[in-house]
mmCIF file of C-alpha atoms in Angstrom:
data_model
loop_
_atom_site.group_PDB
_atom_site.id
_atom_site.type_symbol
_atom_site.label_atom_id
_atom_site.label_comp_id
_atom_site.label_asym_id
_atom_site.label_seq_id
_atom_site.Cartn_x
_atom_site.Cartn_y
_atom_site.Cartn_z
ATOM 1 C CA UNK A 1 -8.080 -26.403 22.580
ATOM 2 C CA UNK A 2 -11.486 -28.004 22.486
ATOM 3 C CA UNK A 3 -14.546 -26.743 20.645
ATOM 4 C CA UNK A 4 -16.129 -25.194 23.766
ATOM 5 C CA UNK A 5 -13.095 -22.980 24.479
ATOM 6 C CA UNK A 6 -12.869 -21.842 20.861
ATOM 7 C CA UNK A 7 -16.522 -20.760 20.894
ATOM 8 C CA UNK A 8 -15.992 -18.842 24.151
ATOM 9 C CA UNK A 9 -12.914 -17.100 22.699
ATOM 10 C CA UNK A 10 -14.795 -16.111 19.547
ATOM 11 C CA UNK A 11 -17.744 -14.763 21.560
ATOM 12 C CA UNK A 12 -15.413 -12.750 23.801
ATOM 13 C CA UNK A 13 -13.696 -11.297 20.737
ATOM 14 C CA UNK A 14 -17.069 -10.320 19.249
ATOM 15 C CA UNK A 15 -18.238 -8.703 22.489
ATOM 16 C CA UNK A 16 -14.964 -6.834 22.988
ATOM 17 C CA UNK A 17 -14.826 -5.418 19.468
ATOM 18 C CA UNK A 18 -18.459 -4.381 19.508
ATOM 19 C CA UNK A 19 -18.213 -2.740 22.943
ATOM 20 C CA UNK A 20 -15.288 -0.641 21.743
ATOM 21 C CA UNK A 21 -17.573 0.722 19.024
ATOM 22 C CA UNK A 22 -20.823 0.938 20.991
ATOM 23 C CA UNK A 23 -19.649 2.584 24.237
ATOM 24 C CA UNK A 24 -18.474 5.857 22.610
ATOM 25 C CA UNK A 25 -21.805 6.172 20.787
ATOM 26 C CA UNK A 26 -23.655 5.718 24.073
ATOM 27 C CA UNK A 27 -21.498 8.181 26.016
ATOM 28 C CA UNK A 28 -21.192 10.974 23.445
ATOM 29 C CA UNK A 29 -24.592 12.282 22.419
ATOM 30 C CA UNK A 30 -23.841 15.455 20.462
ATOM 31 C CA UNK A 31 -21.191 16.684 18.085
ATOM 32 C CA UNK A 32 -17.675 17.058 19.491
ATOM 33 C CA UNK A 33 -16.694 20.729 19.455
ATOM 34 C CA UNK A 34 -13.239 20.488 21.009
ATOM 35 C CA UNK A 35 -10.765 21.127 18.189
ATOM 36 C CA UNK A 36 -7.952 19.087 19.735
ATOM 37 C CA UNK A 37 -10.177 16.076 20.389
ATOM 38 C CA UNK A 38 -11.643 16.195 16.876
ATOM 39 C CA UNK A 39 -8.216 16.270 15.246
ATOM 40 C CA UNK A 40 -7.029 13.493 17.576
ATOM 41 C CA UNK A 41 -9.984 11.275 16.655
ATOM 42 C CA UNK A 42 -9.483 12.045 12.970
ATOM 43 C CA UNK A 43 -5.927 10.664 12.956
ATOM 44 C CA UNK A 44 -6.447 7.639 15.246
ATOM 45 C CA UNK A 45 -7.405 5.214 12.418
ATOM 46 C CA UNK A 46 -4.373 6.221 10.342
ATOM 47 C CA UNK A 47 -1.972 5.817 13.258
ATOM 48 C CA UNK A 48 -3.477 2.464 14.181
ATOM 49 C CA UNK A 49 -3.151 1.223 10.613
ATOM 50 C CA UNK A 50 0.454 2.413 10.437
ATOM 51 C CA UNK A 51 1.373 0.760 13.739
ATOM 52 C CA UNK A 52 -0.145 -2.530 12.594
ATOM 53 C CA UNK A 53 1.331 -2.390 9.089
ATOM 54 C CA UNK A 54 4.905 -1.210 9.667
ATOM 55 C CA UNK A 55 6.224 -4.291 11.534
ATOM 56 C CA UNK A 56 4.615 -6.537 8.930
ATOM 57 C CA UNK A 57 6.415 -4.747 6.101
ATOM 58 C CA UNK A 58 9.797 -5.391 7.675
ATOM 59 C CA UNK A 59 9.244 -8.858 9.178
ATOM 60 C CA UNK A 60 7.328 -10.751 6.486
ATOM 61 C CA UNK A 61 9.930 -10.461 3.741
ATOM 62 C CA UNK A 62 12.835 -12.876 3.422
ATOM 63 C CA UNK A 63 15.209 -10.041 4.242
ATOM 64 C CA UNK A 64 14.346 -6.984 6.341
ATOM 65 C CA UNK A 65 16.438 -4.905 3.915
ATOM 66 C CA UNK A 66 14.076 -5.610 1.028
ATOM 67 C CA UNK A 67 11.101 -4.637 3.176
ATOM 68 C CA UNK A 68 12.769 -1.401 4.245
ATOM 69 C CA UNK A 69 13.756 -0.480 0.672
ATOM 70 C CA UNK A 70 10.203 -1.207 -0.537
ATOM 71 C CA UNK A 71 8.804 0.926 2.296
ATOM 72 C CA UNK A 72 10.992 3.881 1.362
ATOM 73 C CA UNK A 73 10.226 3.565 -2.357
ATOM 74 C CA UNK A 74 6.523 3.162 -1.564
ATOM 75 C CA UNK A 75 6.555 6.332 0.545
ATOM 76 C CA UNK A 76 8.232 8.245 -2.270
ATOM 77 C CA UNK A 77 5.730 6.879 -4.813
ATOM 78 C CA UNK A 78 2.795 7.780 -2.577
ATOM 79 C CA UNK A 79 4.280 11.233 -1.973
ATOM 80 C CA UNK A 80 4.359 11.729 -5.754
ATOM 81 C CA UNK A 81 0.589 11.013 -5.749
ATOM 82 C CA UNK A 82 0.668 7.615 -7.411
ATOM 83 C CA UNK A 83 -2.405 5.482 -6.864
ATOM 84 C CA UNK A 84 -2.700 2.768 -4.235
ATOM 85 C CA UNK A 85 -2.546 -0.028 -6.814
ATOM 86 C CA UNK A 86 0.568 1.403 -8.463
ATOM 87 C CA UNK A 87 2.335 1.815 -5.113
ATOM 88 C CA UNK A 88 1.439 -1.747 -4.106
ATOM 89 C CA UNK A 89 2.717 -3.162 -7.415
ATOM 90 C CA UNK A 90 5.957 -1.187 -7.153
ATOM 91 C CA UNK A 91 6.573 -2.298 -3.566
ATOM 92 C CA UNK A 92 5.793 -5.953 -4.301
ATOM 93 C CA UNK A 93 8.088 -5.889 -7.325
ATOM 94 C CA UNK A 94 10.925 -4.361 -5.324
ATOM 95 C CA UNK A 95 10.581 -6.926 -2.553
ATOM 96 C CA UNK A 96 10.514 -9.788 -5.060
ATOM 97 C CA UNK A 97 13.557 -8.554 -6.987
ATOM 98 C CA UNK A 98 15.607 -7.784 -3.891
ATOM 99 C CA UNK A 99 14.741 -11.112 -2.307
ATOM 100 C CA UNK A 100 15.819 -12.883 -5.496
ATOM 101 C CA UNK A 101 19.100 -10.928 -5.563
ATOM 102 C CA UNK A 102 19.895 -11.382 -1.862
ATOM 103 C CA UNK A 103 19.245 -15.134 -1.743
#
């Protein structure tokens, strides 16, 4: 890919991401009063993050089993109200130990 095509791709990515954010602000002037729509829009970022994160948890480890075990332990730790840093350290440690044991 030459330099010209890369610049065009980057500009298209910038325009696309900004239009996704700008168009709703232009179309919706007032506060949204529909209860269903408000709750739907509230959870969209969380669902999007989960959909992007979940495959990465399973596929980026040396063994999908270690990723799955770390996911389950991380969910339990988060459910018990541990902090984000503690959950991340626990999950990383579990993946490292299980990958060392499996290989």
